[in-house]
């Protein structure tokens, strides 16, 4: 397709997604202003990235969260039977995944609140990880809630972190002693992150509402039926990232050239949520830039 027509087609698709309520309207998502960041010759490659970008508005997140809860329930029923599973879930404790440097703004805290609101679960069943570990010692099911499983580093840090002053110090210690039942439930997971957890963290069951495969990352682009008139689309995208990544303002831990281009752990993700954007998503979507630079979405 002629590149100028392709760009307009992609922008029309974005407008349709906004009109349908699947994307937030500007200024939350600003596709046209974002494309104008780029020199004209670079806009077709940028439009390919935009064409493959996935955005989860808050309404979609709420539905995914309810789906995740039902998946949790159905998984328990399949292993325990209905009566025991419902009793187990009715007494389960929900807790947050803490970052590698724990912070009250970690996304797991938001999802505890969202699940309380959407599923009507009592406040008393939401606890911080320390109190949740104490309840796990008493035999209650513990469910970690998260929005995004990328590399798996955050849940692994939470799993191994010492929360108590005596044995078991951590969830990993409790698993080694008693085989405690702990589930990690996340809205979205990368295939690599799932494989890593299932291979390296014994005793932690992992469920996800949506799994990202290679097609959902930079390595799977392009896979849309419509394409601009470019001879080498992957090459054009690589050139785009190499050209603009040095101009982006990113956190210190993303300052090396590959992270500037592909995000944390070079994840190369093409996704964002209304409440935030993963740091493994391409920084060119969310990073601040020079004067007059407009991010597609913000990473709050």
Tab-separated table of C-alpha atoms in Angstrom:
chain	number	residue	atom	x	y	z
A	1	UNK	CA	0.000	0.000	0.000
A	2	UNK	CA	1.180	3.522	-0.713
A	3	UNK	CA	2.837	4.742	2.474
A	4	UNK	CA	0.768	7.919	2.910
A	5	UNK	CA	-2.455	5.916	2.547
A	6	UNK	CA	-1.159	3.327	5.002
A	7	UNK	CA	-0.441	6.030	7.595
A	8	UNK	CA	-3.953	7.453	7.281
A	9	UNK	CA	-5.441	3.935	7.515
A	10	UNK	CA	-3.571	3.297	10.761
A	11	UNK	CA	-4.692	6.644	12.186
A	12	UNK	CA	-8.292	5.896	11.197
A	13	UNK	CA	-8.028	2.567	13.023
A	14	UNK	CA	-6.801	4.377	16.139
A	15	UNK	CA	-9.718	6.805	15.891
A	16	UNK	CA	-12.146	3.896	15.611
A	17	UNK	CA	-10.684	2.254	18.704
A	18	UNK	CA	-11.129	5.520	20.606
A	19	UNK	CA	-14.695	5.941	19.363
A	20	UNK	CA	-15.510	2.411	20.501
A	21	UNK	CA	-14.110	3.102	23.971
A	22	UNK	CA	-11.337	0.533	23.601
A	23	UNK	CA	-8.711	3.284	23.761
A	24	UNK	CA	-8.825	6.438	25.834
A	25	UNK	CA	-9.161	9.603	23.809
A	26	UNK	CA	-6.459	12.249	23.508
A	27	UNK	CA	-4.533	13.369	25.509
A	28	UNK	CA	-4.293	9.904	27.106
A	29	UNK	CA	-3.329	8.371	23.744
A	30	UNK	CA	-2.076	10.683	20.991
A	31	UNK	CA	-1.370	8.719	17.795
A	32	UNK	CA	-1.397	11.594	15.288
A	33	UNK	CA	0.754	13.886	17.454
A	34	UNK	CA	3.133	10.989	18.119
A	35	UNK	CA	3.641	10.317	14.403
A	36	UNK	CA	4.459	13.978	13.895
A	37	UNK	CA	7.542	13.506	16.112
A	38	UNK	CA	9.248	11.765	13.199
A	39	UNK	CA	10.743	13.040	9.994
A	40	UNK	CA	8.436	12.391	7.031
A	41	UNK	CA	10.608	9.589	5.626
A	42	UNK	CA	10.505	7.835	9.030
A	43	UNK	CA	6.744	8.037	9.511
A	44	UNK	CA	5.842	4.843	7.582
A	45	UNK	CA	8.051	2.723	9.869
A	46	UNK	CA	6.638	4.492	12.931
A	47	UNK	CA	3.113	3.816	11.635
A	48	UNK	CA	3.915	0.094	11.463
A	49	UNK	CA	4.770	0.183	15.177
A	50	UNK	CA	1.557	2.092	15.873
A	51	UNK	CA	-0.436	-0.435	13.823
A	52	UNK	CA	0.837	-3.235	16.082
A	53	UNK	CA	0.469	-1.347	19.373
A	54	UNK	CA	-2.002	-2.822	21.913
A	55	UNK	CA	-3.654	-0.609	24.510
A	56	UNK	CA	-5.771	-1.849	27.421
A	57	UNK	CA	-8.236	0.794	28.633
A	58	UNK	CA	-9.539	0.574	32.211
A	59	UNK	CA	-12.807	-1.072	31.121
A	60	UNK	CA	-10.866	-3.801	29.329
A	61	UNK	CA	-8.599	-4.219	32.364
A	62	UNK	CA	-11.637	-4.696	34.628
A	63	UNK	CA	-13.026	-7.382	32.332
A	64	UNK	CA	-9.658	-9.126	32.134
A	65	UNK	CA	-9.416	-9.026	35.927
A	66	UNK	CA	-12.817	-10.704	36.297
A	67	UNK	CA	-11.781	-13.268	33.688
A	68	UNK	CA	-8.608	-13.913	35.673
A	69	UNK	CA	-10.655	-14.427	38.846
A	70	UNK	CA	-12.914	-16.920	37.065
A	71	UNK	CA	-9.849	-18.710	35.685
A	72	UNK	CA	-8.514	-18.945	39.240
A	73	UNK	CA	-11.838	-20.357	40.469
A	74	UNK	CA	-12.149	-22.857	37.627
A	75	UNK	CA	-8.573	-24.042	38.139
A	76	UNK	CA	-9.248	-24.741	41.807
A	77	UNK	CA	-12.478	-26.575	40.957
A	78	UNK	CA	-10.645	-28.789	38.457
A	79	UNK	CA	-8.146	-29.900	41.111
A	80	UNK	CA	-10.265	-29.831	44.308
A	81	UNK	CA	-13.861	-30.282	43.282
A	82	UNK	CA	-16.544	-27.625	43.598
A	83	UNK	CA	-17.227	-27.627	47.329
A	84	UNK	CA	-13.629	-27.579	48.517
A	85	UNK	CA	-12.556	-25.127	45.813
A	86	UNK	CA	-15.267	-22.582	46.694
A	87	UNK	CA	-14.428	-22.866	50.391
A	88	UNK	CA	-10.729	-22.391	49.635
A	89	UNK	CA	-11.340	-19.369	47.419
A	90	UNK	CA	-13.788	-17.814	49.891
A	91	UNK	CA	-11.043	-17.742	52.526
A	92	UNK	CA	-8.138	-16.898	50.202
A	93	UNK	CA	-5.904	-13.913	50.917
A	94	UNK	CA	-4.961	-11.540	48.087
A	95	UNK	CA	-1.721	-9.627	48.143
A	96	UNK	CA	0.455	-7.494	45.906
A	97	UNK	CA	3.676	-8.193	44.075
A	98	UNK	CA	6.338	-5.821	45.315
A	99	UNK	CA	8.957	-4.358	43.029
A	100	UNK	CA	12.588	-5.251	43.381
A	101	UNK	CA	12.708	-2.054	45.458
A	102	UNK	CA	9.274	-2.161	47.180
A	103	UNK	CA	7.143	0.955	46.790
A	104	UNK	CA	3.575	1.783	47.820
A	105	UNK	CA	2.875	2.747	44.191
A	106	UNK	CA	3.659	-0.753	42.851
A	107	UNK	CA	0.914	-1.846	40.445
A	108	UNK	CA	-0.049	-4.875	42.522
A	109	UNK	CA	-1.587	-2.551	45.103
A	110	UNK	CA	-3.824	-1.033	42.436
A	111	UNK	CA	-4.998	-4.454	41.322
A	112	UNK	CA	-5.878	-5.527	44.824
A	113	UNK	CA	-8.180	-2.510	44.991
A	114	UNK	CA	-9.582	-3.199	41.509
A	115	UNK	CA	-10.366	-6.829	42.342
A	116	UNK	CA	-12.029	-5.794	45.599
A	117	UNK	CA	-14.282	-3.455	43.628
A	118	UNK	CA	-15.052	-5.655	40.609
A	119	UNK	CA	-15.512	-8.986	42.447
A	120	UNK	CA	-16.969	-7.611	45.696
A	121	UNK	CA	-14.354	-9.183	47.965
A	122	UNK	CA	-14.117	-7.994	51.580
A	123	UNK	CA	-11.331	-5.582	52.552
A	124	UNK	CA	-10.179	-7.967	55.281
A	125	UNK	CA	-8.949	-10.449	52.673
A	126	UNK	CA	-6.417	-8.042	51.157
A	127	UNK	CA	-3.103	-7.874	52.998
A	128	UNK	CA	0.486	-6.842	52.481
A	129	UNK	CA	2.925	-9.701	51.742
A	130	UNK	CA	4.170	-9.923	55.351
A	131	UNK	CA	0.684	-10.491	56.765
A	132	UNK	CA	-0.154	-12.765	53.832
A	133	UNK	CA	2.831	-14.962	54.666
A	134	UNK	CA	1.584	-15.260	58.241
A	135	UNK	CA	-1.793	-16.398	56.887
A	136	UNK	CA	-0.084	-18.829	54.529
A	137	UNK	CA	1.542	-20.452	57.556
A	138	UNK	CA	-1.983	-21.090	58.848
A	139	UNK	CA	-2.847	-22.899	55.623
A	140	UNK	CA	-4.818	-20.272	53.727
A	141	UNK	CA	-4.460	-19.913	49.950
A	142	UNK	CA	-2.444	-16.829	48.957
A	143	UNK	CA	-2.975	-15.122	45.599
A	144	UNK	CA	-0.461	-12.571	44.320
A	145	UNK	CA	-2.063	-10.054	41.939
A	146	UNK	CA	-0.200	-8.233	39.180
A	147	UNK	CA	-0.859	-6.524	35.873
A	148	UNK	CA	2.220	-7.611	33.934
A	149	UNK	CA	4.668	-10.508	34.063
A	150	UNK	CA	7.667	-9.452	32.008
A	151	UNK	CA	10.991	-10.989	32.954
A	152	UNK	CA	9.625	-12.399	36.229
A	153	UNK	CA	12.175	-10.538	38.349
A	154	UNK	CA	9.609	-8.764	40.553
A	155	UNK	CA	7.616	-11.830	41.579
A	156	UNK	CA	10.823	-13.811	42.085
A	157	UNK	CA	12.144	-11.075	44.387
A	158	UNK	CA	8.847	-11.067	46.314
A	159	UNK	CA	8.857	-14.875	46.516
A	160	UNK	CA	12.361	-14.968	48.006
A	161	UNK	CA	12.228	-11.813	50.180
A	162	UNK	CA	12.460	-12.289	53.960
A	163	UNK	CA	9.260	-10.946	55.528
A	164	UNK	CA	9.329	-12.645	58.931
A	165	UNK	CA	11.902	-12.740	61.724
A	166	UNK	CA	11.844	-16.503	62.119
A	167	UNK	CA	11.360	-19.525	59.903
A	168	UNK	CA	9.776	-19.491	57.432
A	169	UNK	CA	11.271	-16.119	56.539
A	170	UNK	CA	9.888	-16.076	52.995
A	171	UNK	CA	7.285	-17.669	50.759
A	172	UNK	CA	10.078	-19.740	49.250
A	173	UNK	CA	10.990	-21.018	52.728
A	174	UNK	CA	7.371	-21.910	53.465
A	175	UNK	CA	7.080	-23.779	50.188
A	176	UNK	CA	10.226	-25.760	50.993
A	177	UNK	CA	8.849	-26.665	54.444
A	178	UNK	CA	5.172	-27.378	53.788
A	179	UNK	CA	4.426	-27.150	50.071
A	180	UNK	CA	2.083	-24.224	50.713
A	181	UNK	CA	-0.467	-23.337	48.056
A	182	UNK	CA	0.406	-19.970	46.478
A	183	UNK	CA	-0.849	-18.657	43.123
A	184	UNK	CA	0.528	-15.793	41.070
A	185	UNK	CA	-2.260	-14.266	38.957
A	186	UNK	CA	-1.391	-11.684	36.335
A	187	UNK	CA	-3.421	-9.945	33.639
A	188	UNK	CA	-0.744	-10.176	30.955
A	189	UNK	CA	2.357	-12.367	30.777
A	190	UNK	CA	5.177	-12.783	28.308
A	191	UNK	CA	5.873	-16.310	27.170
A	192	UNK	CA	9.495	-15.990	28.309
A	193	UNK	CA	8.410	-14.808	31.759
A	194	UNK	CA	5.989	-17.713	32.146
A	195	UNK	CA	8.591	-20.242	31.093
A	196	UNK	CA	11.133	-18.744	33.489
A	197	UNK	CA	8.825	-18.861	36.518
A	198	UNK	CA	7.595	-22.344	35.787
A	199	UNK	CA	11.161	-23.532	35.385
A	200	UNK	CA	12.840	-21.695	38.277
A	201	UNK	CA	10.241	-21.192	41.020
A	202	UNK	CA	9.081	-24.435	42.521
A	203	UNK	CA	5.644	-24.443	44.115
A	204	UNK	CA	4.352	-21.212	42.575
A	205	UNK	CA	1.365	-21.759	40.301
A	206	UNK	CA	1.074	-19.096	37.576
A	207	UNK	CA	-2.068	-18.070	35.714
A	208	UNK	CA	-2.505	-15.269	33.179
A	209	UNK	CA	-5.529	-13.779	31.437
A	210	UNK	CA	-3.515	-13.012	28.297
A	211	UNK	CA	-0.181	-14.380	27.106
A	212	UNK	CA	2.096	-12.385	24.805
A	213	UNK	CA	3.932	-14.428	22.195
A	214	UNK	CA	6.582	-13.318	19.702
A	215	UNK	CA	3.907	-11.762	17.469
A	216	UNK	CA	3.119	-9.310	20.284
A	217	UNK	CA	6.694	-8.015	20.430
A	218	UNK	CA	9.015	-6.149	18.093
A	219	UNK	CA	10.320	-9.490	16.801
A	220	UNK	CA	6.889	-10.310	15.352
A	221	UNK	CA	6.466	-7.095	13.357
A	222	UNK	CA	5.047	-6.859	10.786
A	223	UNK	CA	2.199	-9.337	10.820
A	224	UNK	CA	-0.680	-7.066	9.792
A	225	UNK	CA	-2.235	-7.722	6.387
A	226	UNK	CA	-1.705	-4.068	5.472
A	227	UNK	CA	1.838	-2.810	4.978
A	228	UNK	CA	3.407	0.420	3.738
A	229	UNK	CA	5.463	0.508	0.570
A	230	UNK	CA	8.812	-0.248	2.222
A	231	UNK	CA	11.257	-2.814	0.894
A	232	UNK	CA	12.578	-3.885	4.308
A	233	UNK	CA	10.121	-3.138	7.103
A	234	UNK	CA	12.121	-4.766	9.968
A	235	UNK	CA	15.220	-2.921	8.768
A	236	UNK	CA	13.334	0.376	8.593
A	237	UNK	CA	12.048	-0.108	12.154
A	238	UNK	CA	15.545	-0.926	13.425
A	239	UNK	CA	16.863	2.221	11.741
A	240	UNK	CA	14.013	4.233	13.285
A	241	UNK	CA	14.834	3.021	16.794
A	242	UNK	CA	18.566	3.583	16.312
A	243	UNK	CA	17.936	7.125	15.091
A	244	UNK	CA	15.486	8.296	17.749
A	245	UNK	CA	16.412	6.267	20.850
A	246	UNK	CA	19.440	8.468	21.733
A	247	UNK	CA	17.096	11.478	21.890
A	248	UNK	CA	14.757	9.932	24.466
A	249	UNK	CA	14.785	10.684	28.163
A	250	UNK	CA	14.662	7.354	30.013
A	251	UNK	CA	15.320	6.205	33.612
A	252	UNK	CA	18.989	5.572	34.454
A	253	UNK	CA	18.613	1.790	34.335
A	254	UNK	CA	17.549	2.027	30.670
A	255	UNK	CA	20.352	4.265	29.474
A	256	UNK	CA	22.378	1.669	27.600
A	257	UNK	CA	21.753	1.744	23.820
A	258	UNK	CA	19.857	-1.559	23.573
A	259	UNK	CA	17.527	-0.727	26.482
A	260	UNK	CA	16.847	2.699	24.999
A	261	UNK	CA	15.733	0.953	21.836
A	262	UNK	CA	13.891	-2.097	23.192
A	263	UNK	CA	13.035	-1.397	26.834
A	264	UNK	CA	13.848	-3.206	30.064
A	265	UNK	CA	15.524	-6.599	29.478
A	266	UNK	CA	15.200	-5.711	25.759
A	267	UNK	CA	11.607	-6.944	25.989
A	268	UNK	CA	10.478	-5.058	22.891
A	269	UNK	CA	6.832	-5.079	23.992
A	270	UNK	CA	4.152	-3.160	22.122
A	271	UNK	CA	1.596	-2.874	24.939
A	272	UNK	CA	0.335	-0.302	27.431
A	273	UNK	CA	-2.390	-0.074	30.049
A	274	UNK	CA	-4.463	2.985	30.839
A	275	UNK	CA	-2.995	3.043	34.361
A	276	UNK	CA	0.633	2.644	33.254
A	277	UNK	CA	3.034	1.362	30.615
A	278	UNK	CA	5.525	-1.470	31.272
A	279	UNK	CA	9.188	-0.458	31.123
A	280	UNK	CA	9.732	-3.428	28.793
A	281	UNK	CA	7.537	-1.700	26.205
A	282	UNK	CA	9.470	0.161	23.495
A	283	UNK	CA	10.568	3.493	25.038
A	284	UNK	CA	9.829	5.256	21.763
A	285	UNK	CA	6.133	4.929	22.688
A	286	UNK	CA	6.326	6.386	26.206
A	287	UNK	CA	9.629	8.121	26.929
A	288	UNK	CA	9.967	11.875	27.147
A	289	UNK	CA	11.953	13.520	24.379
A	290	UNK	CA	13.343	16.818	23.202
A	291	UNK	CA	11.215	19.992	22.946
A	292	UNK	CA	7.924	19.436	21.103
A	293	UNK	CA	8.191	15.641	21.447
A	294	UNK	CA	4.821	14.024	22.195
A	295	UNK	CA	4.739	10.511	23.728
A	296	UNK	CA	2.087	8.163	22.406
A	297	UNK	CA	1.234	7.198	26.008
A	298	UNK	CA	2.740	8.124	29.329
A	299	UNK	CA	4.410	5.791	31.766
A	300	UNK	CA	2.951	6.923	35.109
